[in-house]
Short mmCIF file of C-alpha atoms and ligand atoms in Angstrom, two decimals:
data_model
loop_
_atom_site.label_atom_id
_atom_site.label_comp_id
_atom_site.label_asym_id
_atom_site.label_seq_id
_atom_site.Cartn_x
_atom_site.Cartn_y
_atom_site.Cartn_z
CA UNK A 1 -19.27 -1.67 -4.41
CA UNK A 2 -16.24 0.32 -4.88
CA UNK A 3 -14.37 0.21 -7.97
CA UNK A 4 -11.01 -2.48 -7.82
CA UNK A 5 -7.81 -1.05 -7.61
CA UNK A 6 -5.65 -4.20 -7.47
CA UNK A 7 -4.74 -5.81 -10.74
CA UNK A 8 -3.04 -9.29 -9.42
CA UNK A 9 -1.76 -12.22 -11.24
CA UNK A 10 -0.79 -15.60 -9.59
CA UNK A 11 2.76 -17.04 -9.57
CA UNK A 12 2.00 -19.73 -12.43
CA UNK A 13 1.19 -16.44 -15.00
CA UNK A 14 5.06 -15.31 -14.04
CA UNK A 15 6.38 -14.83 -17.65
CA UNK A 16 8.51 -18.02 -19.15
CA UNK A 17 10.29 -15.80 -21.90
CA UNK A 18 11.80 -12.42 -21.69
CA UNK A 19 11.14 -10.32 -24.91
CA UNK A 20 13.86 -9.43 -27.30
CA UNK A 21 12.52 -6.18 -29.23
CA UNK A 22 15.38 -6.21 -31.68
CA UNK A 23 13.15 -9.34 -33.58
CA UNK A 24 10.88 -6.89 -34.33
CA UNK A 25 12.68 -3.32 -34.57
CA UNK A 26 12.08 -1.66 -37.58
CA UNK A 27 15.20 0.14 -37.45
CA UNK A 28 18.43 -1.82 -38.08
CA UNK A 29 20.54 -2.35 -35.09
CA UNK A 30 23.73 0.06 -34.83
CA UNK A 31 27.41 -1.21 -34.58
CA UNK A 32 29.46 -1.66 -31.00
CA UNK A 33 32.38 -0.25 -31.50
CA UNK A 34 35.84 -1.10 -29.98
CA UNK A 35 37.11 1.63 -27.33
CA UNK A 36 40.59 1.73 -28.84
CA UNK A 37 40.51 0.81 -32.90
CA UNK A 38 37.16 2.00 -33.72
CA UNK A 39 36.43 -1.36 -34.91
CA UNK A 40 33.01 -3.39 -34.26
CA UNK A 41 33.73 -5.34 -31.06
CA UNK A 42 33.80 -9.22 -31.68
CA UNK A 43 32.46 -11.48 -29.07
CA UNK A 44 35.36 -12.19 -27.74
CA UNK A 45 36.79 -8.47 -26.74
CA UNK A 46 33.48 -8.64 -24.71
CA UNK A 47 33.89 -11.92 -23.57
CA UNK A 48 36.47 -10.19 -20.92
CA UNK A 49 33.94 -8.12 -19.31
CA UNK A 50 30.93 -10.56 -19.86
CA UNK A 51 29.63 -14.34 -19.89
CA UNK A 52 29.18 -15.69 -23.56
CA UNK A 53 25.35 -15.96 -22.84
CA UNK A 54 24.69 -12.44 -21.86
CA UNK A 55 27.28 -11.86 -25.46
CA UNK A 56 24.68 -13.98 -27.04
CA UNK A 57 21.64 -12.52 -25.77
CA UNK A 58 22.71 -9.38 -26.52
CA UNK A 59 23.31 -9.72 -30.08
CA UNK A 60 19.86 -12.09 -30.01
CA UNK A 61 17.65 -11.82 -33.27
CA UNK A 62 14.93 -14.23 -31.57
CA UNK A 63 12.00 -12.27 -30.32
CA UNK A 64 11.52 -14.15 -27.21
CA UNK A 65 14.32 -16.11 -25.15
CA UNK A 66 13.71 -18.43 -21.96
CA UNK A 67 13.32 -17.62 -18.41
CA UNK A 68 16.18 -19.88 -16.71
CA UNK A 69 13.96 -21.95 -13.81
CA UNK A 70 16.18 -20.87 -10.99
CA UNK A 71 15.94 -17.32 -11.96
CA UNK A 72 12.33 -17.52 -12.25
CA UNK A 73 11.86 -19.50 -8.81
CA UNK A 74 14.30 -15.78 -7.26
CA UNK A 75 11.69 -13.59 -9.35
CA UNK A 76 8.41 -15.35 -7.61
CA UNK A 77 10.03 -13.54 -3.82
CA UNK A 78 8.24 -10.59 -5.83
CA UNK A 79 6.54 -10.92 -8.78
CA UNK A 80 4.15 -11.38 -10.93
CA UNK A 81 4.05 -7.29 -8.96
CA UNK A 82 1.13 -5.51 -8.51
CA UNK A 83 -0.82 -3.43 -11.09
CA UNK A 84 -2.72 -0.67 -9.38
CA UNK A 85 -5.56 1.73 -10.17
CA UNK A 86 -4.97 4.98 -8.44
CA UNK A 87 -8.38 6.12 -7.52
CA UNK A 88 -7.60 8.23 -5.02
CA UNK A 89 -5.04 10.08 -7.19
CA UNK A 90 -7.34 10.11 -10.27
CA UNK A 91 -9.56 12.06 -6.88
CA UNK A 92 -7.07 14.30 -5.79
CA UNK A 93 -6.82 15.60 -9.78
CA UNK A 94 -10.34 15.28 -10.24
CA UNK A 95 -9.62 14.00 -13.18
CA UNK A 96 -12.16 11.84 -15.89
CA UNK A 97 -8.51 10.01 -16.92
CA UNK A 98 -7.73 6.95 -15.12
CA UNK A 99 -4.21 6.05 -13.74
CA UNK A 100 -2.68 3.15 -13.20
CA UNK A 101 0.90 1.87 -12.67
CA UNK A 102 2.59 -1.23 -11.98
CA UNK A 103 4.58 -1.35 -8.92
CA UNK A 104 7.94 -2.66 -8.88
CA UNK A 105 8.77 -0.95 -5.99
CA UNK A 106 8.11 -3.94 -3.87
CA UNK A 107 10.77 -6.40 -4.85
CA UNK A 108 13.06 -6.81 -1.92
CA UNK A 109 15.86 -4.26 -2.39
CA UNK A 110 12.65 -1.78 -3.62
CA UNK A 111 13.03 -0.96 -7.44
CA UNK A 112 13.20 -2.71 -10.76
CA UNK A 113 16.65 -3.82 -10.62
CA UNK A 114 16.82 -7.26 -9.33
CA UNK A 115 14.38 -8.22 -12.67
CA UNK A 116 17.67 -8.13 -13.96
CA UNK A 117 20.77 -8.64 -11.45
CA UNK A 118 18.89 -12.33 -10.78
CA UNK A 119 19.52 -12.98 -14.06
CA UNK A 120 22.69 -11.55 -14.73
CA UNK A 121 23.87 -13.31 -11.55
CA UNK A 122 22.08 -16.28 -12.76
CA UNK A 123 24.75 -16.26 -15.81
CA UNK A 124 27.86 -15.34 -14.48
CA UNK A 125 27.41 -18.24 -11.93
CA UNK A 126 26.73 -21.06 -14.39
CA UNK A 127 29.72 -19.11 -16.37
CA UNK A 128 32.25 -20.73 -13.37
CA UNK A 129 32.62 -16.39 -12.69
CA UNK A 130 33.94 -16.18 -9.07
CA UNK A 131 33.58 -12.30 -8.82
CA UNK A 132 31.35 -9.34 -10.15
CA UNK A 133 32.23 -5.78 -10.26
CA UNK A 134 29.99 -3.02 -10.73
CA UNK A 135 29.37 0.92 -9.96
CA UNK A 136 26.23 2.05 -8.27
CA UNK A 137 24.72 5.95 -8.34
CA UNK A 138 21.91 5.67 -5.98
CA UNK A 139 22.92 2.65 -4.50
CA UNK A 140 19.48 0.88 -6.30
CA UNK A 141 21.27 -1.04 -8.75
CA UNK A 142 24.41 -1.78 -6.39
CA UNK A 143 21.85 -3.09 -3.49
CA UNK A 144 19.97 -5.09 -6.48
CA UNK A 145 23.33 -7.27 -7.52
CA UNK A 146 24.59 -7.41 -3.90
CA UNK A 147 20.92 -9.77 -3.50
CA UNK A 148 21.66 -11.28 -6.74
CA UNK A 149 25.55 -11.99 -6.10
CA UNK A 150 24.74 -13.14 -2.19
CA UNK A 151 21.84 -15.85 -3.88
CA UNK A 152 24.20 -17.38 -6.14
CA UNK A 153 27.42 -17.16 -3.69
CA UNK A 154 29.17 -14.75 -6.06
CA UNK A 155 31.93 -11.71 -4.53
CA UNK A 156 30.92 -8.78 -5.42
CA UNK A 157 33.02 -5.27 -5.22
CA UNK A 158 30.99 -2.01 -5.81
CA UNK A 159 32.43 1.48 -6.94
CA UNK A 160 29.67 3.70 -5.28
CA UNK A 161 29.47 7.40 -7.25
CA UNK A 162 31.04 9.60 -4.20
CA UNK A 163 28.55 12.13 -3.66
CA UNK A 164 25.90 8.91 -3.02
CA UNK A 165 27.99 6.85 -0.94
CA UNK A 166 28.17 10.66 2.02
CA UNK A 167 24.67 11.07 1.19
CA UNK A 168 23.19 7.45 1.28
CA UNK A 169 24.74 5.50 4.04
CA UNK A 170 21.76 3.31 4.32
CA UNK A 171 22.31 1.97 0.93
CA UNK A 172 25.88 1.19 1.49
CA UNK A 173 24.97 -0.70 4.36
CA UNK A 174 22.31 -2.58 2.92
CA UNK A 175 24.83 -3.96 0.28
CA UNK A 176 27.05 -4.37 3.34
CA UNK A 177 24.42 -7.06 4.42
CA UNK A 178 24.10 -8.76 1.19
CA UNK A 179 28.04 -9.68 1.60
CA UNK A 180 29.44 -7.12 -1.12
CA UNK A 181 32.27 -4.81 -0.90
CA UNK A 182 31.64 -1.19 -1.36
CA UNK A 183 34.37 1.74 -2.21
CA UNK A 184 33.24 5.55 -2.70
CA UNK A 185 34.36 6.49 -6.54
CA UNK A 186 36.84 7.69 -7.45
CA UNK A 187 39.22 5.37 -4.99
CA UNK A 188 43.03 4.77 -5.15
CA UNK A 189 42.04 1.14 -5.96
CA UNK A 190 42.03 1.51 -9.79
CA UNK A 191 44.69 3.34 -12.62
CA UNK A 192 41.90 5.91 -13.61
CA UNK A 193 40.90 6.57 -9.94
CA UNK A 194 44.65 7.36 -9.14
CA UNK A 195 44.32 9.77 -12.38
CA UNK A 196 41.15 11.72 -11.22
CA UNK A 197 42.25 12.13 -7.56
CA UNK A 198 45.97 13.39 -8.56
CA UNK A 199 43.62 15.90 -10.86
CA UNK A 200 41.21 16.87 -7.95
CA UNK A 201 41.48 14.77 -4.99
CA UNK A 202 38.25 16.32 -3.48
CA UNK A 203 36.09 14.69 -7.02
CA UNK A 204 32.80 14.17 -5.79
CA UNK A 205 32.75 11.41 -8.80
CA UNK A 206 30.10 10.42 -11.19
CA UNK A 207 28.42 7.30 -12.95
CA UNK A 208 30.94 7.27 -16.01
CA UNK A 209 34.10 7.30 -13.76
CA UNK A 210 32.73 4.85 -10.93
CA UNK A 211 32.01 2.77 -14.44
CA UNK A 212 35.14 3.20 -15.68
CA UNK A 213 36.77 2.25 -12.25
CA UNK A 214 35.02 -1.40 -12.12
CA UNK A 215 35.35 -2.18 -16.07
CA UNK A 216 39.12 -1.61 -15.14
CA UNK A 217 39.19 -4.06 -12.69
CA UNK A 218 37.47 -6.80 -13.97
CA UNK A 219 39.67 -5.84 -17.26
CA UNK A 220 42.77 -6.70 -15.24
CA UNK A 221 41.72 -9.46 -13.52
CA UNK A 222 42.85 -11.93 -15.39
CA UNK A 223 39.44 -13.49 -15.85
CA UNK A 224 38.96 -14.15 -12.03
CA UNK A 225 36.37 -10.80 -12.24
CA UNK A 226 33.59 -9.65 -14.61
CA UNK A 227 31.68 -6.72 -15.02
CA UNK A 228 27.53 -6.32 -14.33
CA UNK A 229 25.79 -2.98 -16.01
CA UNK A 230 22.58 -2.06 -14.70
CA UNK A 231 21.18 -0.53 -17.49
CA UNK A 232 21.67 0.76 -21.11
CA UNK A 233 22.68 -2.48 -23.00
CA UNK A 234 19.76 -4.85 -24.99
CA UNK A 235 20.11 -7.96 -22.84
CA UNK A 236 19.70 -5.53 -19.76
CA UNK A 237 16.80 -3.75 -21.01
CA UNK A 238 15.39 -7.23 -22.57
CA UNK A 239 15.37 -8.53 -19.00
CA UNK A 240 13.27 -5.94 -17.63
CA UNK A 241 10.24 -6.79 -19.69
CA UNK A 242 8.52 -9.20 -17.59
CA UNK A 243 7.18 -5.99 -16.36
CA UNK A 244 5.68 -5.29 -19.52
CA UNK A 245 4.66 -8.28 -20.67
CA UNK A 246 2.73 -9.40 -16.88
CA UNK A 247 0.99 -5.35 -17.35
CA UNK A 248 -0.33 -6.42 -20.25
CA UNK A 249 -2.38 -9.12 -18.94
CA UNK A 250 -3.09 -6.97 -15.88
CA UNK A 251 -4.14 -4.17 -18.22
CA UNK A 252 -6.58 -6.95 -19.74
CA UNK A 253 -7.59 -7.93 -16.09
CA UNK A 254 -8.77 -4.39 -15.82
CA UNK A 255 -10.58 -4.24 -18.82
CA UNK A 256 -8.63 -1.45 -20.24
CA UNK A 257 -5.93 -0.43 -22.91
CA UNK A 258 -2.97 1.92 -21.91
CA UNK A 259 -3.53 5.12 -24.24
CA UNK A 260 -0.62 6.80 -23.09
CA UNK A 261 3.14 4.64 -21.39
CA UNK A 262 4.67 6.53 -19.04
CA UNK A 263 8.44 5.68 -17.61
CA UNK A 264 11.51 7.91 -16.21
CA UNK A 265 14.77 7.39 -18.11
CA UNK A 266 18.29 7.01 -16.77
CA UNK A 267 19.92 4.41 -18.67
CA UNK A 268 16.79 3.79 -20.09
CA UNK A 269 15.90 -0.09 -18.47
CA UNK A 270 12.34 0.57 -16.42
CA UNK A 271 11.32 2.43 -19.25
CA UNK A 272 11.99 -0.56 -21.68
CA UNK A 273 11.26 -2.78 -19.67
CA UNK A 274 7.52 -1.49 -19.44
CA UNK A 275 7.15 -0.26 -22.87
CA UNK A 276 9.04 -2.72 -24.98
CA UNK A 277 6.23 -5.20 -24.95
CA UNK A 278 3.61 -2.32 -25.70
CA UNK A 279 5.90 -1.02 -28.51
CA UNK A 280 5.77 -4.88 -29.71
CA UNK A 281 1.84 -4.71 -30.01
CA UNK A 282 1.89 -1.22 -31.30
CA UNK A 283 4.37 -2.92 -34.62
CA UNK A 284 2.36 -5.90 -34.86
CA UNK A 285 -1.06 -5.95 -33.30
CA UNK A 286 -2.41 -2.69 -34.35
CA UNK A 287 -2.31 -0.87 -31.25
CA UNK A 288 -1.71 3.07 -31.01
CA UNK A 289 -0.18 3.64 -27.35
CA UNK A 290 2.01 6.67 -27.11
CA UNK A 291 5.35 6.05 -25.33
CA UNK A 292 6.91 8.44 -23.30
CA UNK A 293 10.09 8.75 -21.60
CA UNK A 294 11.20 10.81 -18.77
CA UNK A 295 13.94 12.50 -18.01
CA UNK A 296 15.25 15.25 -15.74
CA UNK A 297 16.31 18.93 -17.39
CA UNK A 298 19.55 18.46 -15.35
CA UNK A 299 20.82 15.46 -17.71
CA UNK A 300 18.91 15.82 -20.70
CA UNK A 301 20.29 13.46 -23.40
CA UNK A 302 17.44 12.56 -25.41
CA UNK A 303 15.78 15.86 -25.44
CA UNK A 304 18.81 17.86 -25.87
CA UNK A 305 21.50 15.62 -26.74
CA UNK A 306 23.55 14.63 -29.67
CA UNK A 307 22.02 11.00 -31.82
CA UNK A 308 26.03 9.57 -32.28
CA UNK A 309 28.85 7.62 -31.42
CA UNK A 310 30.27 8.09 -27.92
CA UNK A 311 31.85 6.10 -25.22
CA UNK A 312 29.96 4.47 -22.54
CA UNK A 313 32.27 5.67 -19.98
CA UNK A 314 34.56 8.38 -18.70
CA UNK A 315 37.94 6.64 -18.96
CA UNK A 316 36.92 5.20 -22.63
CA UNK A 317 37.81 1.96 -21.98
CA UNK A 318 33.97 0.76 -22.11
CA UNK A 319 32.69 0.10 -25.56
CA UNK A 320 31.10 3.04 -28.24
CA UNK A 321 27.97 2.64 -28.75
CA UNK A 322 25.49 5.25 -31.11
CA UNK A 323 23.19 6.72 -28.34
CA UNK A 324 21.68 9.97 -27.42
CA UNK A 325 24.79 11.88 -25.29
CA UNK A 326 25.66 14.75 -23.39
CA UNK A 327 29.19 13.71 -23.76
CA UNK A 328 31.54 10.89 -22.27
CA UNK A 329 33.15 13.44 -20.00
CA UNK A 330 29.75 15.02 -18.62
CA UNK A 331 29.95 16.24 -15.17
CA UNK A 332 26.48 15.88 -13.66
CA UNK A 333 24.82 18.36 -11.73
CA UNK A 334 24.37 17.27 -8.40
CA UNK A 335 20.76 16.74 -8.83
CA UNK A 336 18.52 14.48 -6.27
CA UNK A 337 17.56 12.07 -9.03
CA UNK A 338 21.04 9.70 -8.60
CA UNK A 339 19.66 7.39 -11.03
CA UNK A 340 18.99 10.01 -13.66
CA UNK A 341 22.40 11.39 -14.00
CA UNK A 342 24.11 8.82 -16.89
CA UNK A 343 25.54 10.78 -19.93
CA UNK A 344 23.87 8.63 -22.21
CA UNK A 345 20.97 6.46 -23.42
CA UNK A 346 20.14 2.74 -24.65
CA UNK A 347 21.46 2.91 -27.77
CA UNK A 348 17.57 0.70 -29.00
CA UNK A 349 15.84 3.03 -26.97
CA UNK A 350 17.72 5.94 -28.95
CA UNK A 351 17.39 4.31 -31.52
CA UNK A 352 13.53 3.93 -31.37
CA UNK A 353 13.20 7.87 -30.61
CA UNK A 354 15.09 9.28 -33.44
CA UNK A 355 12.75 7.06 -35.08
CA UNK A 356 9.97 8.52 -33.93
CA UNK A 357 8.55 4.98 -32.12
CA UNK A 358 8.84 6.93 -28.60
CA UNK A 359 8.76 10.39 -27.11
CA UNK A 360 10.74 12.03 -24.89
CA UNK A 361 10.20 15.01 -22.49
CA UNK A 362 12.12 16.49 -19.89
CA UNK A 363 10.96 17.94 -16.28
CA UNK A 364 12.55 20.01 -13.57
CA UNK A 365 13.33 19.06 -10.07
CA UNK A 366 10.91 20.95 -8.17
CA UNK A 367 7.81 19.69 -9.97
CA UNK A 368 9.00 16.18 -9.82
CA UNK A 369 9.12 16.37 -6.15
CA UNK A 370 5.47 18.41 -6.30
CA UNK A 371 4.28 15.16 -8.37
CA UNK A 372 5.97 13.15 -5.60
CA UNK A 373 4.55 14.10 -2.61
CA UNK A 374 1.05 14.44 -4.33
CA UNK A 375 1.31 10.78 -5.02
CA UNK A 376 2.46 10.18 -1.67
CA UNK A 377 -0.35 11.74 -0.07
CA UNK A 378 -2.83 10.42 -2.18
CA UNK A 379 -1.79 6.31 -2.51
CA UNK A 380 0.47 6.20 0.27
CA UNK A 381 3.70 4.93 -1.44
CA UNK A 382 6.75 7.59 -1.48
CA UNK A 383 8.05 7.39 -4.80
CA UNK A 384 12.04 7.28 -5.84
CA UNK A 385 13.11 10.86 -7.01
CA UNK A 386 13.76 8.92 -10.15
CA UNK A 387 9.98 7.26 -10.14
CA UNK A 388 8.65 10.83 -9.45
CA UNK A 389 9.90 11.85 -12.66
CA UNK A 390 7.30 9.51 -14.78
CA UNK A 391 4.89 10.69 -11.62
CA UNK A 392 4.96 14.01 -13.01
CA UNK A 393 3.97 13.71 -16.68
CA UNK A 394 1.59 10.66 -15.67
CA UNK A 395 -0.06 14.03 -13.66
CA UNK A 396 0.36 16.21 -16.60
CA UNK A 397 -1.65 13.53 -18.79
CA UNK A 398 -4.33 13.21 -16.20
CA UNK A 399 -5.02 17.29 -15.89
CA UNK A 400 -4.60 17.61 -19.51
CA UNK A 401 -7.47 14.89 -20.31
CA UNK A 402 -9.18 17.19 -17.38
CA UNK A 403 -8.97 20.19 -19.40
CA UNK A 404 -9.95 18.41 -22.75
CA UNK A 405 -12.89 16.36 -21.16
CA UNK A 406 -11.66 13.30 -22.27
CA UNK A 407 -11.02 9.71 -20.62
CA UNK A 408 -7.68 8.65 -21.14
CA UNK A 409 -5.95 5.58 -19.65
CA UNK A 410 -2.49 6.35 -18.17
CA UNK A 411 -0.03 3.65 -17.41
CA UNK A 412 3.20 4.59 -15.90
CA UNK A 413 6.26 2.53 -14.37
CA UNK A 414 6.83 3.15 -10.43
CA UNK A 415 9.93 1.99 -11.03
CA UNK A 416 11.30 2.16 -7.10
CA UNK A 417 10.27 3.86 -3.09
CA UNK A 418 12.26 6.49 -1.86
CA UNK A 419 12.46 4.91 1.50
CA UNK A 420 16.40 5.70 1.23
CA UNK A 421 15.64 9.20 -0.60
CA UNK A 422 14.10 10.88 2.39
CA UNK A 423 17.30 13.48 2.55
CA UNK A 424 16.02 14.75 -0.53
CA UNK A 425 12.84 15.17 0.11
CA UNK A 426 14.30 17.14 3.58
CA UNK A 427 15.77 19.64 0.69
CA UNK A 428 12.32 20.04 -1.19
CA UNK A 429 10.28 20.47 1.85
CA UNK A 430 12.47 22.92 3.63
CA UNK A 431 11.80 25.02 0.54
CA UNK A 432 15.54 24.68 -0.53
CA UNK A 433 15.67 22.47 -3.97
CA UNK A 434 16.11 24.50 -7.19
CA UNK A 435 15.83 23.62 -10.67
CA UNK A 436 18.69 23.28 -12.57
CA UNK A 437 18.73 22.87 -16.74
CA UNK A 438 22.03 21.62 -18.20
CA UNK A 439 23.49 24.47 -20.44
CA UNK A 440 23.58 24.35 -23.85
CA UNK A 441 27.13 25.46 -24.18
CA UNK A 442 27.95 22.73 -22.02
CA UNK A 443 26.54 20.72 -24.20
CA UNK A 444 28.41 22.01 -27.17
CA UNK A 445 31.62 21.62 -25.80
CA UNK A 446 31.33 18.14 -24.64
CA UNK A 447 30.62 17.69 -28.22
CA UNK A 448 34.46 18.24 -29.28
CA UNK A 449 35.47 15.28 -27.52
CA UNK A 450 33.70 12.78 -28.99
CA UNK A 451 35.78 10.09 -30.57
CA UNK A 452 35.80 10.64 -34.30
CA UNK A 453 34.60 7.56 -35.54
CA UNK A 454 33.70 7.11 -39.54
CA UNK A 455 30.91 5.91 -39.64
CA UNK A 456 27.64 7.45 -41.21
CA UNK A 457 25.79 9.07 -37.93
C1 PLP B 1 14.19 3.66 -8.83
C2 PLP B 1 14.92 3.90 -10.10
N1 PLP B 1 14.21 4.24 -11.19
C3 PLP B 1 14.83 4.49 -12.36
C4 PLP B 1 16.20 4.41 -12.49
C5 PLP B 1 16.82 4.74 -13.81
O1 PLP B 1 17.46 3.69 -14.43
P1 PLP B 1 16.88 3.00 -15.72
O2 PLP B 1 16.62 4.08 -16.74
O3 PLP B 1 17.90 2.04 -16.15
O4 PLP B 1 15.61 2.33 -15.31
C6 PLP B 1 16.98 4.05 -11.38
C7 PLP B 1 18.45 3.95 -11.51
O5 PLP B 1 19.18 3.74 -10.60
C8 PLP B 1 16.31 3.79 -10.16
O6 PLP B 1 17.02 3.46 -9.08
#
C-alpha cells in the first residue's frame, strides 16, 4: 500500500482555546508606546481604534483563552485544514527528508486570514461596532474581513495599497461580493491621503500609508468606525494558532515530530500562528524544533533591520511598538510578494529572534518562484508568492538533508494559493522577474527618522 499523505482531523478536534505565547515567553514583553507623547498607551487611547476584548486579549498573561462558539461554528466552513505529506515533492528532490505542510490555503477566501478576521469580526460585533476599516496589500487580508464583516452584518471600507488594487482586480471584486467598500491608497478620502497626492499625485502607495489612511478614519469617526489589522499585533498572531496547535496532533497522526518549522513572514501572523504552539513545547516539553522565518531580500527587516522603537505606520498616528524595521517611511520595492512588503515585524516575534528562540533567513524573488512552480508541478496546488517564500527554504532543508544523508522532518505553513497571483507568475515565466535586495544605505537613512524615544533599546 502506498504511504498516506493526508493527515485529517474531524470537526469535534477543532481547537476550543487559542494560545497566548506571552504566558510562557521568556523574554519580558516590550512597552506600546503612544504615537504623539511617547508615553505607554493606556487601554483607553486604544479603545478608539479597538473593542475592549481584543485590548484585553492583547495585553493577556493567560496562556490559553476561549474559542467564542459562533466563531468556532464560521471556522468549521474550513478547518480543522488539512495536513499533507508531500511525497511526490519529497520525489521530485529525491530527497531521504520528508515534507509536510498544513494547508490553509483552502479556507474560503484561500489563505490564513479569516483564522483571524472571524474572530476579530466576532468582537467588534458583540462590541455594538457598526463599521470596520482596514488596508489590504494583496487583497488576502482585505477579502478575509470582507467574509468576516458580511457574516456578522458589519460595513466595511478598505484602503487597497495602489499598485495591488491595477494589478489585482479580481481581489477587489471579490471583496466587492462580500458587501465591502474598496478605495485604491492613497485616496482624497483621508487628511494624509490629501498630503501624499499634493506630494506626488501619481504614488503608487504602500502598506504603511493605506494603514495610516484607515486608522485615520476610524480615528475621526466619532466611534461609529474601528480599525481591523491583519497581522503584527499579539491578539492577531494569538488567533492564528489553531493552525499550530490542530498540526500538532496531525504531526502525532503521522507518527512524526517536525525537526525543522518553516513559515514566510510579512507581518509575521502564519508564521506564529504555526510555530507559536511548537515554540510552546520547545519551552516546556523538551522539544528541539528549529523555527524559521521567511522573508523576501526586497523587505528584509529581521535579517537586516534595526531591533527598536518605530511607528507602525507611515503617517505616525498608529502606535510605536519595539520591532525589527526598515523604517516607518520605507518605500517598498515593487516586488510580487504583496504580502511581504510591511516595514516591520511582530514586535513577540522580534522579540523571540533577537532572543535567539527563532531564525530568520531571507530569499530572492526568482528562486521563490523556482520553489513555486516546483511545488506546483509536483502536488498540484499553486502556491501564494508569499507561501512560495517558506516553499523555498522548506526545499533548501530537503536537498540539504539530501546532501548530508540524513532524514529530517520538514513542516512548513502554505499559508495561501496564488489563484489571484497568476500575473506574477506571467512575469517569472516570460523570463522577466529580477531579484531585487533592499540597499543598505537605504536602510541607514530610514534610520534617522525614527522617533527618538528614551527608552533602553
Ligand atoms: C498568503 C499570504 N501569506 C503570508 C502573508 C504574510 O502575512 P503574515 O506574515 O501576517 O502571515 C500574507 C499577507 O497578506 C498572505 O496573503
Amino acid at each position: 500500500m502506498s504511504e498516506q499523505t493526508r493527515f485529517l482531523l474531524s470537526q469535534s478536534d477543532l481547537p476550543k482555546s487559542w494560545y497566548n505565547v506571552m504566558a510562557d515567553s521568556p523574554v519580558p514583553p516590550t512597552p506600546v508606546l503612544h504615537p504623539g507623547t511617547f508615553e505607554p498607551v493606556t487601554p483607553d487611547f486604544l479603545s478608539v481604534l479597538f473593542p475592549m476584548e481584543l485590548i484585553m486579549q492583547e495585553i493577556a498573561t493567560d496562556a490559553y483563552i476561549d474559542i467564542p462558539e459562533e466563531v468556532r461554528d464560521i471556522y468549521k466552513l474550513y478547518r480543522p485544514t488539512p495536513l499533507i505529506r508531500a511525497t511526490r515533492l519529497e520525489k521530485a528532490l529525491d530527497t531521504p527528508a520528508h515534507i509536510y505542510f498544513k494547508n490553509e490555503s483552502v479556507s474560503p477566501t484561500g489563505s490564513h486570514k479569516p483564522n483571524t478576521a472571524i474572530a476579530q469580526a466576532f468582537y467588534n460585533k458583540a462590541a455594538g461596532t457598526k463599521a470596520l476599516t482596514t488596508e489590504t496589500g494583496a487583497g488576502q487580508w482585505g477579502s478575509a474581513l470582507s467574509l468576516a464583516c458580511n457574516f456578522f452584518g458589519l460595513d466595511l471600507e478598505v484602503y487597497m495599497v495602489k499598485v495591488s488594487y491595477q494589478q489585482k482586480p479580481y481581489r477587489r471584486i471579490m471583496m466587492q461580493t462580500y458587501g465591502a467598500e474598496i478605495y485604491a491608497s492613497p485616496t482624497d478620502r483621508t487628511q494624509f491621503g490629501r498630503i501624499i497626492l499634493e506630494k506626488d499625485p501619481d504614488c503608487s502607495g504602500s502598506l504603511g500609508i493605506a494603514i495610516s489612511e484607515a486608522v485615520e478614519v476610524a480615528a475621526t469617526s466619532e466611534g461609529r468606525k474601528k480599525y481591523s489589522l491583519g497581522s503584527v499585533l499579539n491578539h492577531v498572531l494569538m488567533h492564528q494558532t489553531v493552525i499550530g496547535e490542530e498540526a500538532l496532533k496531525q504531526m502525532d497522526l503521522a507518527g512524526e515530530y517536525p525537526d525543522v518549522v518553516i513559515g514566510c513572514v510579512g507581518g509575521g501572523s502564519n508564521f506564529a500562528g504555526l510555530a507559536y504552539p511548537f515554540l510552546r513545547q520547545n519551552l516546556k516539553d523538551g522539544q528541539r524544533a528549529r523555527l524559521v522565518a521567511v522573508e523576501p531580500t526586497a523587505t528584509p527587516s529581521i535579517t537586516k533591520g534595526a531591533y527598536t522603537f518605530d511607528y507602525g505606520d507611515t503617517a505616525k498616528m498608529a502606535p510605536i511598538v519595539k520591532m525589527h524595521t526598515l523604517g516607518h517611511d520605507f518605500v517598498p520595492p515593487a516586488i510580487h510578494a504583496g504580502g511581504l512588503r510591511y516595514h516591520g515585524m511582530a514586535p513577540s516575534l522580534s522579540a523571540f529572534c533577537d532572543a535567539g528562540l527563532i531564525d530568520a533567513v531571507s530569499v530572492k524573488q526568482r528562486a521563490t518562484f523556482e520553489a513555486a512552480v516546483t511545488f506546483a508541478k509536483a502536488e498540484g496546488i499553486i502556491p501564494a508568492p508569499e507561501t512560495a517564500h517558506a516553499i523555498r527554504v522548506a526545499i533548501d532543508e530537503a536537498l540539504d538533508a539530501k546532501a548530508k544523508g540524513e532524514k529530517r522532518v520538514i513542516l512548513f505553513n502554505f499559508s495561501g494559493h496564488g489563484h489571484f497571483d497568476l500575473a506574477a507568475y506571467d512575469v517569472y515565466l516570460s523570463g522577466k522577474l529580477e531579484d531585487y535586495e533592499y540597499p543598505a544605505e537605504a536602510i541607514q537613512a530610514a534610520m534617522e527618522n525614527l522617533p527618538q524615544v528614551k527608552m533602553p533599546v
